[in-house]
Short mmCIF file of C-alpha atoms in Angstrom, two decimals:
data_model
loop_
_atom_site.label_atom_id
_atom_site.label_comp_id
_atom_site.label_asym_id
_atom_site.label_seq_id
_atom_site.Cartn_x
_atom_site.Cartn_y
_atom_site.Cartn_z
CA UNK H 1 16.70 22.74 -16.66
CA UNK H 2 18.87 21.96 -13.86
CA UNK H 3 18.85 18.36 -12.41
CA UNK H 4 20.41 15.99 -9.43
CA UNK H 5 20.59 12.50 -8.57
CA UNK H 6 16.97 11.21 -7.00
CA UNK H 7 15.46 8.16 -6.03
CA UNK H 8 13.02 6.13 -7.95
CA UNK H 9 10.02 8.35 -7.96
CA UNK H 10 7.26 6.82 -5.41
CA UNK H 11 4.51 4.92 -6.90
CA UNK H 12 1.71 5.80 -4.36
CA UNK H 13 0.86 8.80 -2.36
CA UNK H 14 -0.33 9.19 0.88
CA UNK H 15 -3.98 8.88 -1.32
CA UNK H 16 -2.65 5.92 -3.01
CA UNK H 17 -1.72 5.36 -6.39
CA UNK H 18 -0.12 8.18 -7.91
CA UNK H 19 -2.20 9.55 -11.12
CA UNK H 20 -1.79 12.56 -12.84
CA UNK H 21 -5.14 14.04 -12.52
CA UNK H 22 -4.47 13.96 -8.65
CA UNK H 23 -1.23 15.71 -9.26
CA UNK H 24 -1.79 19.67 -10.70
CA UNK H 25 -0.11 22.60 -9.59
CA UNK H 26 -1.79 24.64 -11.59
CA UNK H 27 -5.67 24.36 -12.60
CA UNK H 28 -6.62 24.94 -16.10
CA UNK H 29 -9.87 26.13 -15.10
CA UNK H 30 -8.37 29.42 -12.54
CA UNK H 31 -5.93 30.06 -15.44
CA UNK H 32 -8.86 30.01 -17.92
CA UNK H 33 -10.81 32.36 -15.14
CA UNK H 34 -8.06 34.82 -14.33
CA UNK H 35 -6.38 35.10 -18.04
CA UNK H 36 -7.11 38.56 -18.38
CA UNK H 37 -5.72 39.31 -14.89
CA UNK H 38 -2.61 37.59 -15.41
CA UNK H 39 -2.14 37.77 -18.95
CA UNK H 40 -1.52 34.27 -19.43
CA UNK H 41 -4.04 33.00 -21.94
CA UNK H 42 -4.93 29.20 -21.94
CA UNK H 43 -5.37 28.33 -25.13
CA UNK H 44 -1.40 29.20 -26.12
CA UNK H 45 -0.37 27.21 -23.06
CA UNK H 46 -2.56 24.00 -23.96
CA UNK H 47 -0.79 25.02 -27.64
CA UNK H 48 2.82 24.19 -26.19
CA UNK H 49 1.65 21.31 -24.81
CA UNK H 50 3.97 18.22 -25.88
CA UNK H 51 0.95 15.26 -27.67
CA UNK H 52 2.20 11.83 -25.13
CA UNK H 53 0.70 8.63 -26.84
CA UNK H 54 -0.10 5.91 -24.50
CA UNK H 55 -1.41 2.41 -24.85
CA UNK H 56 -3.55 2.63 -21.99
CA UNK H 57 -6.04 4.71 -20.22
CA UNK H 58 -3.99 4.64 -17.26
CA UNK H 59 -2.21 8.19 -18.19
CA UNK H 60 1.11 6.80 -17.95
CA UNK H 61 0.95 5.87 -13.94
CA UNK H 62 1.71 2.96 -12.28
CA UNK H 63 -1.99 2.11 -11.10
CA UNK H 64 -1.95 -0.69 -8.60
CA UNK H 65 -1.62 -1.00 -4.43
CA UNK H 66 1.57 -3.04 -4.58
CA UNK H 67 0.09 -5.71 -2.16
CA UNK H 68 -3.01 -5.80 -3.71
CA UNK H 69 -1.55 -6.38 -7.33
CA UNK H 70 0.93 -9.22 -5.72
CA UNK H 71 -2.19 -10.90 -4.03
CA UNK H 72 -4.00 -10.51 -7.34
CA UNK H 73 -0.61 -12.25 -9.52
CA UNK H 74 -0.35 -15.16 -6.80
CA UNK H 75 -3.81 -16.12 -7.13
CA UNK H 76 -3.91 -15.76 -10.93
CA UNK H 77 -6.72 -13.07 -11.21
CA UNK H 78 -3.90 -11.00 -13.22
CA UNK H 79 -0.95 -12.27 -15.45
CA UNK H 80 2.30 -11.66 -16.24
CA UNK H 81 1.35 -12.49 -19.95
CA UNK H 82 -1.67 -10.38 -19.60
CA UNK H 83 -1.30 -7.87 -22.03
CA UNK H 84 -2.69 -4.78 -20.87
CA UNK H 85 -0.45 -4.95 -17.84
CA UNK H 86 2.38 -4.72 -20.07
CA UNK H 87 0.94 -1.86 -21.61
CA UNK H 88 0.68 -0.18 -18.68
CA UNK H 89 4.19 -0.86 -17.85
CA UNK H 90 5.22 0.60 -20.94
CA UNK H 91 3.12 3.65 -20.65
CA UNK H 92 5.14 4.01 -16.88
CA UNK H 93 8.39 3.47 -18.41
CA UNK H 94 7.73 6.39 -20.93
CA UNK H 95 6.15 8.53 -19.28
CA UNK H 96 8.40 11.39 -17.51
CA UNK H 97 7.97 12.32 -13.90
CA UNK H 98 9.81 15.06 -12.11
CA UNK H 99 11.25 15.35 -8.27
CA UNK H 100 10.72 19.29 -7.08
CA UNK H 101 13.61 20.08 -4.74
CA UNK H 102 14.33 23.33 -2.82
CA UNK H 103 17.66 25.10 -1.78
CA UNK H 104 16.77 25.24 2.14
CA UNK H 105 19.22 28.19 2.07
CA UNK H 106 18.50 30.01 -0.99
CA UNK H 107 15.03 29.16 -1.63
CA UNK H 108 16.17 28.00 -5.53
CA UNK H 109 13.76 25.64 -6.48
CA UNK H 110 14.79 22.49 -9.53
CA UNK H 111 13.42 20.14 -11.27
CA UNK H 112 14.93 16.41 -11.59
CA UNK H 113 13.80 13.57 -13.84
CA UNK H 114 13.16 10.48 -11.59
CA UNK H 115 14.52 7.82 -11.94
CA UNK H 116 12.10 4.61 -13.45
CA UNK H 117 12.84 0.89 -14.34
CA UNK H 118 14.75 1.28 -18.68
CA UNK H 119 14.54 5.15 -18.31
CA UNK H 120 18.09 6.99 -18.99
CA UNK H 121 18.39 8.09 -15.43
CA UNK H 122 17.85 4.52 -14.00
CA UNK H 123 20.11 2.69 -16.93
CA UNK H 124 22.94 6.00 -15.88
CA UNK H 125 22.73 4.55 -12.38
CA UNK H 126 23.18 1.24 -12.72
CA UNK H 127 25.70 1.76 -15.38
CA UNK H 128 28.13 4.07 -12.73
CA UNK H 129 27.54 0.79 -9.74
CA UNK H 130 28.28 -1.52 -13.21
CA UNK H 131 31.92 0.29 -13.49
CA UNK H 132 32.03 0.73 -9.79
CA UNK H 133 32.35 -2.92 -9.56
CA UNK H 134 34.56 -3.16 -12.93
CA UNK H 135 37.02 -0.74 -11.41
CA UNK H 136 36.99 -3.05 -8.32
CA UNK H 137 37.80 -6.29 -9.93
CA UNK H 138 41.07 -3.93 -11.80
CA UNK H 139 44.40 -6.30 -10.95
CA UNK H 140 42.54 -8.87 -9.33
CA UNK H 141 42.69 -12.43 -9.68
CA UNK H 142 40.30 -14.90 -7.69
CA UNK H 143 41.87 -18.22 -9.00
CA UNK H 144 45.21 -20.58 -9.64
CA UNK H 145 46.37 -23.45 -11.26
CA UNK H 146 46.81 -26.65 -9.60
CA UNK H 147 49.98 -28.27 -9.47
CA UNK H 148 50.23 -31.51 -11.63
CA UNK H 149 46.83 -30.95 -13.33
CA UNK H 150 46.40 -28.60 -16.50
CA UNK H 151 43.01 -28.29 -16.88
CA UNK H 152 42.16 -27.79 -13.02
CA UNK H 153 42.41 -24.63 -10.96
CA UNK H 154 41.45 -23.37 -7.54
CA UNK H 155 39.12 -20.15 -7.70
CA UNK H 156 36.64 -18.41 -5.34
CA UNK H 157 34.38 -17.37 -7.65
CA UNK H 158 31.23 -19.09 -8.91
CA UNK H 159 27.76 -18.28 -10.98
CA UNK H 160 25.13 -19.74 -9.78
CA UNK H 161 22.09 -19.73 -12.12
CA UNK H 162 18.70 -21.44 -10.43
CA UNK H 163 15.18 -21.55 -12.51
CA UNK H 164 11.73 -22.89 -11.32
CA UNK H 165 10.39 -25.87 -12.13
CA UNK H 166 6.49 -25.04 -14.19
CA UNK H 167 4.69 -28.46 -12.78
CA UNK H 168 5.52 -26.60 -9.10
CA UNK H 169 5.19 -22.40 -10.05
CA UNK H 170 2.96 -20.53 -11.81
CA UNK H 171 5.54 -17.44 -13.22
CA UNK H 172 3.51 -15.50 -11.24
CA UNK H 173 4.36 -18.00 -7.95
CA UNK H 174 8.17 -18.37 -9.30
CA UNK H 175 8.58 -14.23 -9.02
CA UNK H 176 7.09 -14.08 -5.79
CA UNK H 177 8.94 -16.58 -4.54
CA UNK H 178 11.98 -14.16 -4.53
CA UNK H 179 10.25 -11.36 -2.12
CA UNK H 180 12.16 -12.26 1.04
CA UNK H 181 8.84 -11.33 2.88
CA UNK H 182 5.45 -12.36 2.44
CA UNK H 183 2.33 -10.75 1.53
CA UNK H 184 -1.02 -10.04 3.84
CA UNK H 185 -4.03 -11.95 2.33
CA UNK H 186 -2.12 -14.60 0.23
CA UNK H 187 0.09 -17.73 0.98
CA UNK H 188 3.23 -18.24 -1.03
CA UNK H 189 6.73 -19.68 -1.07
CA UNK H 190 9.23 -16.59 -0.36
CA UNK H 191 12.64 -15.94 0.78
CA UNK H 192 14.18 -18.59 -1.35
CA UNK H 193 16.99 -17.03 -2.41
CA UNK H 194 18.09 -16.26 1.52
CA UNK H 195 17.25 -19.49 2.26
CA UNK H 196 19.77 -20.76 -0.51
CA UNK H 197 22.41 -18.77 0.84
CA UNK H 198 22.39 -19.91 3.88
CA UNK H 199 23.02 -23.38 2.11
CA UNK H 200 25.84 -21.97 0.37
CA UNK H 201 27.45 -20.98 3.79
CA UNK H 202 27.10 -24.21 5.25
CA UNK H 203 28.96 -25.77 1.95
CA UNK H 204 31.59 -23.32 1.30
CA UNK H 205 31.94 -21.62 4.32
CA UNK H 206 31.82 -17.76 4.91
CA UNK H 207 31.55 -15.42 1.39
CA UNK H 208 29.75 -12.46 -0.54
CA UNK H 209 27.28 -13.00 -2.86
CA UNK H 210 25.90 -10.67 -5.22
CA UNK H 211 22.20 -11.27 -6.63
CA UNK H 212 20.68 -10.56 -10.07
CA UNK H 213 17.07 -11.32 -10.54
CA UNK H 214 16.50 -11.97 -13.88
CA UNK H 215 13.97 -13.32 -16.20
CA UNK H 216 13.57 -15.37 -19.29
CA UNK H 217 12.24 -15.18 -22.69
CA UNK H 218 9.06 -16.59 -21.26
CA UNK H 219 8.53 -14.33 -18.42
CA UNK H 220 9.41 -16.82 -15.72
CA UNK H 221 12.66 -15.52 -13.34
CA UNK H 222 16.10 -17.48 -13.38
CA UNK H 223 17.98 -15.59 -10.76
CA UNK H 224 21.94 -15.92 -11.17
CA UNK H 225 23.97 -15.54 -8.25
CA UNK H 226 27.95 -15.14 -7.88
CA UNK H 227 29.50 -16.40 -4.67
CA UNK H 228 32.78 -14.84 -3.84
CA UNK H 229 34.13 -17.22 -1.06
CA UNK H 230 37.17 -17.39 1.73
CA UNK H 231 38.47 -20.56 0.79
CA UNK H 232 38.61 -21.81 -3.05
CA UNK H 233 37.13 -24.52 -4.45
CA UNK H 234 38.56 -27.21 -7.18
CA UNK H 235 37.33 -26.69 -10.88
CA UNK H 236 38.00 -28.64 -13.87
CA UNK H 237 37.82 -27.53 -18.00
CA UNK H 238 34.94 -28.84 -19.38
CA UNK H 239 34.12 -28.40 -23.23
CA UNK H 240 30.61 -28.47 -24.56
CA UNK H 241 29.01 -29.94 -27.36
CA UNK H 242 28.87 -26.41 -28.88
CA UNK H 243 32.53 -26.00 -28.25
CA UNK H 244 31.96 -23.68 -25.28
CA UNK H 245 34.39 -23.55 -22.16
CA UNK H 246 33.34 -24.18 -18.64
CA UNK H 247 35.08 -24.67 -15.68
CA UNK H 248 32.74 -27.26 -13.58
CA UNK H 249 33.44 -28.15 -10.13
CA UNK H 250 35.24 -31.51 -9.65
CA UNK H 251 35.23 -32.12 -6.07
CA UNK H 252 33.47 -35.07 -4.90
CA UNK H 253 32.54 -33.90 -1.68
CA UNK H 254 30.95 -30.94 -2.76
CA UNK H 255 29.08 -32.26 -5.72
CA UNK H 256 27.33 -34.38 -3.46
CA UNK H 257 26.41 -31.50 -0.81
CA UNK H 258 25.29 -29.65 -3.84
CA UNK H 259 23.00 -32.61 -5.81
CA UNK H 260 25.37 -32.92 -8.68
CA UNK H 261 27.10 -35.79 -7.70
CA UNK H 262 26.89 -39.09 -9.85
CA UNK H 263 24.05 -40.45 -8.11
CA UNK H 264 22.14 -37.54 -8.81
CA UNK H 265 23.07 -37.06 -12.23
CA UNK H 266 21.88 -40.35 -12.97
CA UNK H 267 18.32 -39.57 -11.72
CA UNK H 268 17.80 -36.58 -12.91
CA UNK H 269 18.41 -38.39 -16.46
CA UNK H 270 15.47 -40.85 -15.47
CA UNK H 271 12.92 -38.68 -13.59
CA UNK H 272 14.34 -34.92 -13.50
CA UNK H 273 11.40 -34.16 -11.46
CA UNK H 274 12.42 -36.72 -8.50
CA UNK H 275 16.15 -35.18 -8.50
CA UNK H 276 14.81 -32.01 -7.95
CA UNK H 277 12.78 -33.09 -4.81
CA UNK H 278 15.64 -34.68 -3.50
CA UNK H 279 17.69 -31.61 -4.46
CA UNK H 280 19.66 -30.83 -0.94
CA UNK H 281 19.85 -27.06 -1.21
CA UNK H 282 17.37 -25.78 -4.29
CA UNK H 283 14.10 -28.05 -4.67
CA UNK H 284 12.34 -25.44 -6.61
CA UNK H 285 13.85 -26.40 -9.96
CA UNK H 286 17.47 -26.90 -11.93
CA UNK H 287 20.73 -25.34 -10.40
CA UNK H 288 23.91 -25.22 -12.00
CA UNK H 289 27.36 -24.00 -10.80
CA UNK H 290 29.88 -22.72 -12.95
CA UNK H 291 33.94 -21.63 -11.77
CA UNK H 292 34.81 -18.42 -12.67
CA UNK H 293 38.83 -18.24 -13.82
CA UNK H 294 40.84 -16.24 -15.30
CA UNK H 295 42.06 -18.50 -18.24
CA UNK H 296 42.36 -17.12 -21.74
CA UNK H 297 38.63 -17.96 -23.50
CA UNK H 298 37.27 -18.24 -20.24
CA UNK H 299 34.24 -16.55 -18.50
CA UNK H 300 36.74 -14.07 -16.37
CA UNK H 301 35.78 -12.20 -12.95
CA UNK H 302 35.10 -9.28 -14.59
CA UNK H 303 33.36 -10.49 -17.46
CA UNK H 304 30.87 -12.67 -14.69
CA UNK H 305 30.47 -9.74 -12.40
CA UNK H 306 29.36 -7.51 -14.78
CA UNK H 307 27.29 -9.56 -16.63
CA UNK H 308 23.90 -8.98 -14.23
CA UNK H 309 23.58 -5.23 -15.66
CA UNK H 310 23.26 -6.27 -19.33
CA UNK H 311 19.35 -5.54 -19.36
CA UNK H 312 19.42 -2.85 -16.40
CA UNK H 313 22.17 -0.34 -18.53
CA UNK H 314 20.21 -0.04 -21.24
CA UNK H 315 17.69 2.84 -21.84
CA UNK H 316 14.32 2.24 -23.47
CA UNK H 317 13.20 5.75 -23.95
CA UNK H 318 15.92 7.12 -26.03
CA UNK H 319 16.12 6.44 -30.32
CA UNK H 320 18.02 3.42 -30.95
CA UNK H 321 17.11 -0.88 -30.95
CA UNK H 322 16.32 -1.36 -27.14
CA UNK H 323 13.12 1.87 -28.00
CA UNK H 324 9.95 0.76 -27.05
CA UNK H 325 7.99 3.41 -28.67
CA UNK H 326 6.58 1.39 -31.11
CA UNK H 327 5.79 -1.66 -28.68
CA UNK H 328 2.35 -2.33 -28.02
CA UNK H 329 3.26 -4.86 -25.57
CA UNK H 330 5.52 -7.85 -24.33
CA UNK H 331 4.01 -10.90 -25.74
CA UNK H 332 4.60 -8.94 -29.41
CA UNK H 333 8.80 -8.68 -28.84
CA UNK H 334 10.27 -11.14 -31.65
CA UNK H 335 13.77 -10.87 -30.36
CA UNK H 336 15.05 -13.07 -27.22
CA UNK H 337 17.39 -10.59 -25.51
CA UNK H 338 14.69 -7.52 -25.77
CA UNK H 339 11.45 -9.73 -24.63
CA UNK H 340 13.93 -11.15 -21.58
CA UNK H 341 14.65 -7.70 -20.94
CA UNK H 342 11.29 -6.59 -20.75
CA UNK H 343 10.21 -9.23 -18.82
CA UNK H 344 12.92 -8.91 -16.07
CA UNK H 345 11.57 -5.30 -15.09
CA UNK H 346 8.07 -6.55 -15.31
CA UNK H 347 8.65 -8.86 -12.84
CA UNK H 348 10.80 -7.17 -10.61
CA UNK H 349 8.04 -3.97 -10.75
CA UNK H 350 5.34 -5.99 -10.22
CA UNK H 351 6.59 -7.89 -7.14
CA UNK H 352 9.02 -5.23 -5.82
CA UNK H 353 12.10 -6.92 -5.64
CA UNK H 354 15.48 -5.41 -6.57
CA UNK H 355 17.10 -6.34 -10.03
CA UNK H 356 20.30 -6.24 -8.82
CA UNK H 357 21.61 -6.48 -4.89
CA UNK H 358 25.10 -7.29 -3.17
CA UNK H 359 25.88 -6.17 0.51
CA UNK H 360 29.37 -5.45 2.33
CA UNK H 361 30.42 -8.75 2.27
CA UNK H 362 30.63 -8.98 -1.37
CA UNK H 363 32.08 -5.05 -1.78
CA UNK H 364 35.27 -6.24 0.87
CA UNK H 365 36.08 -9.37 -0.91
CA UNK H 366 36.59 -8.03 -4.44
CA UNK H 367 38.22 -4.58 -2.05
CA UNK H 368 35.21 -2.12 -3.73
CA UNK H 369 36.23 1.33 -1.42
CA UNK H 370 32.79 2.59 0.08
CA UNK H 371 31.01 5.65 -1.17
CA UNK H 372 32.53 9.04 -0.12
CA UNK H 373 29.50 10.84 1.20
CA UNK H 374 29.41 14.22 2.70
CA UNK H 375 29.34 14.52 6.75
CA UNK H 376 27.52 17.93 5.67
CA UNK H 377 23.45 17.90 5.57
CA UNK H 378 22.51 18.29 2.44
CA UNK H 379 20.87 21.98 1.40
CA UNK H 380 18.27 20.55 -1.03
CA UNK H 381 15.00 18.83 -0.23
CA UNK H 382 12.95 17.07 -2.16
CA UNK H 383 9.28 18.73 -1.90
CA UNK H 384 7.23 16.59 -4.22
CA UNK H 385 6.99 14.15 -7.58
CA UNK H 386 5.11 15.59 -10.71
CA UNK H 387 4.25 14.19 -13.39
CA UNK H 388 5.14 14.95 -17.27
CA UNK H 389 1.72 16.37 -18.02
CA UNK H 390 2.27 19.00 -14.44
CA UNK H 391 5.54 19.91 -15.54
CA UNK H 392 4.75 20.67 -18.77
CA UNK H 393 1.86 22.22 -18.24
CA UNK H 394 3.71 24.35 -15.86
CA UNK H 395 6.90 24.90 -17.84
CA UNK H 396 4.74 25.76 -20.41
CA UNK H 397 2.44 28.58 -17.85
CA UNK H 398 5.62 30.07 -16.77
CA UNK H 399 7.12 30.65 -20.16
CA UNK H 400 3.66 32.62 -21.37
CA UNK H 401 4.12 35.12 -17.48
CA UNK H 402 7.62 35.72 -19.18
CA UNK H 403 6.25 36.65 -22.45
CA UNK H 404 3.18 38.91 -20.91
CA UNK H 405 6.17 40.14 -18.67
CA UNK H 406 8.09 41.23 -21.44
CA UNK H 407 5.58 42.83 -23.53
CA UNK H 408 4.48 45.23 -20.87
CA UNK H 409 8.33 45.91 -20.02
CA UNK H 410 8.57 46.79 -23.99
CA UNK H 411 5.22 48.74 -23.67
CA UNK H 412 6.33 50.52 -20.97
CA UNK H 413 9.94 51.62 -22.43
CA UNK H 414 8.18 52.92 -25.79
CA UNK H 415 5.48 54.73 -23.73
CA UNK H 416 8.51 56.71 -21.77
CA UNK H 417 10.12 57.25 -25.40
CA UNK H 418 6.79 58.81 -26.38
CA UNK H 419 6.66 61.25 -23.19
CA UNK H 420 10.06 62.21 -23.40
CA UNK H 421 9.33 62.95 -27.56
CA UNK H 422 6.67 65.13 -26.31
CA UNK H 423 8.00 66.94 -23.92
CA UNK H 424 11.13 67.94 -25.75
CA UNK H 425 8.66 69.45 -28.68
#
């Protein structure tokens, strides 16, 4: 089956949700009526028909009104911990839609897997804007030593990495507060992450930033953000208790501005909760800054950059350790790294936000050459989305017309051989 690049598939229709029983092309019941007509008979088709096991009763769709389901999260009649809506999200995940597209000049008509949150299309996508951004970074260095001082350097680059604080957010309240708009019928925080920017800007001065929102082990988000800015700012070598190298900015001036200045330090070993209200840019919960350099044993550019994609690149439909076929649901995941995974496109699904997002800003600083795309209309449009069941179903309805096709092509070539036989007698 021939394929091309498509966009996520769409989760409602212009009757709302999409479901598969809204979704046939062809009805079992006409096929059933007709079999003898067309010679397509329904009980081999249903025969061919691929067994999906799902945890839910939700046939493998994506159920909710998105502002409905938000409202419903917010308010706490629904859960991120809830475990049926996990289910359901791994019944989406695993089940396989298809986008129809048509050859406006040919009339050709193909079939192309959609793209879905830990499928192999989505993780090939965000694995090619992954190297995109590796092949960007190629050469170039963002940082330098300063004169006099051997464990200091200058750099532009810094990770950002905010949480929420859980006496102020539900996780339900923490994920929403990353829409940057709000939702009809319920009050919430939102846009914090824009609003944080802006604070950035007024620090640092003009720069890029490029936003990953990710979750935790426990389902709650802890967005990480890397600023690339105009002018550098002064880092120092720090070394952990566990032996790990940071680089930890060392400027006075813009400790302060940030709330990690002495003074603020010292409270938030007292009454954490009180430094966090008096936070100056991010009173939702902790923030920490760490300088990205290009030291030996050092978290480089590259390394930082890249980083955000480690949950989106990898596919959870396809044999290997990320598989969630055997899953039953979230809450069940033993191992950190898988659950976090799972958890970060639960969240983002749930409250439609984007995993990962970086604008122009960000692609001129680290010189990332824009897309080539054709000045030429594209010849293909996309006609509709069906789901696994419809496409195999019809896959399966075409291949038994090719059979009954061929068998009366045969029948008629032998009955010829016959006439011919009998004539020449």
């Amino acid at each position: 089956m021939n394929s091309i690049a498509s966009a996520e598939s769409p989760e409602t229709s212009s009757d709302g949700p999409l479901r598969r029983e809204n979704l046939t092309t062809y009805d079992p019941d006409e096929i059933g009526k007709n079999s003898k007509k067309n010679g397509v008979k329904l009980s081999e088709i249903l025969k061919q028909l691929p067994v999906i096991e799902l945890r839910t009763d939700e046939s493998g769709c994506w159920p909710f009104v998105q502002d409905e389901l938000i409202a419903q999260l917010v308010r706490g009649e629904r859960l991120l911990s809830d475990p049926e809506l996990q289910a359901i999200l791994l019944d989406w995940i695993e089940s396989v839609d298809y986008n129809k597209f048509i050859n406006l000049e040919t009339g050709d008509v193909i079939y192309a897997q959609s793209a879905k949150r830990g499928n192999v299309v989505y993780a090939t996508r965000k694995t090619k804007k992954r190297d995109a951004l590796k092949n960007a970074l190629e050469g170039k260095v963002f940082d330098y030593p300063v004169n006099g001082f051997r464990n200091r350097r200058m750099t532009k680059l810094l990770l950002c990495t905010v949480n929420f604080d859980r006496s102020k957010y539900t996780c339900e309240e923490a994920w929403a507060a990353l829409r940057s708009t709000p939702t009809e019928g319920v009050e919430y925080t939102f846009n914090v992450i824009n609003k944080l920017n802006a604070n950035i800007s007024k620090i640092f001065g003009k720069h890029g930033t490029l936003t990953s929102k990710e979750a935790q082990s426990s389902g709650y988000p802890a967005p990480h953000l890397i600023f690339i800015l105009d002018e550098p700012v002064m880092v120092e070598r720090h070394i952990g208790k566990d032996g790990k190298v940071t680089w930890r900015i060392c400027d006075q001036r813009v400790l302060n501005r940030i709330g990690k200045g002495p003074l603020m330090r010292k409270l938030a070993r007292t009454d954490y909760r009180a430094a966090i209200d008096k936070n100056p840019i991010w009173k939702h919960g902790f923030i920490d800054f760490e300088g990205i350099v290009s030291e030996e044993g050092s978290r480089s550019g590259k390394d930082a950059i890249t980083y955000p994609f480690k949950y989106l690149v990898k596919c959870l439909t396809e044999v290997g350790k990320n598989s969630i076929k055997d899953v039953p649901d979230i809450n069940s995941v033993k191992d950190k790294d898988k659950r976090t995974m799972l958890f970060t496109h639960l969240g983002n699904k749930c409250f439609r936000t984007r995993d990962v997002s970086f604008g122009k800003g960000f692609k001129d600083r680290i010189g990332m050459l824009p897309e080539q795309k054709s000045e030429e209309p594209s010849v293909w449009k996309r006609i509709r989305t069906l789901t696994d069941y419809e496409y195999n179903f019809m896959t399966a309805v075409n291949e038994q017309r090719s059979i009954q096709r061929f068998r009366e092509i045969f029948a008629e070539q032998n009955a010829g051989g016959r006439d011919v036989a009998l004539s020449v007698q």
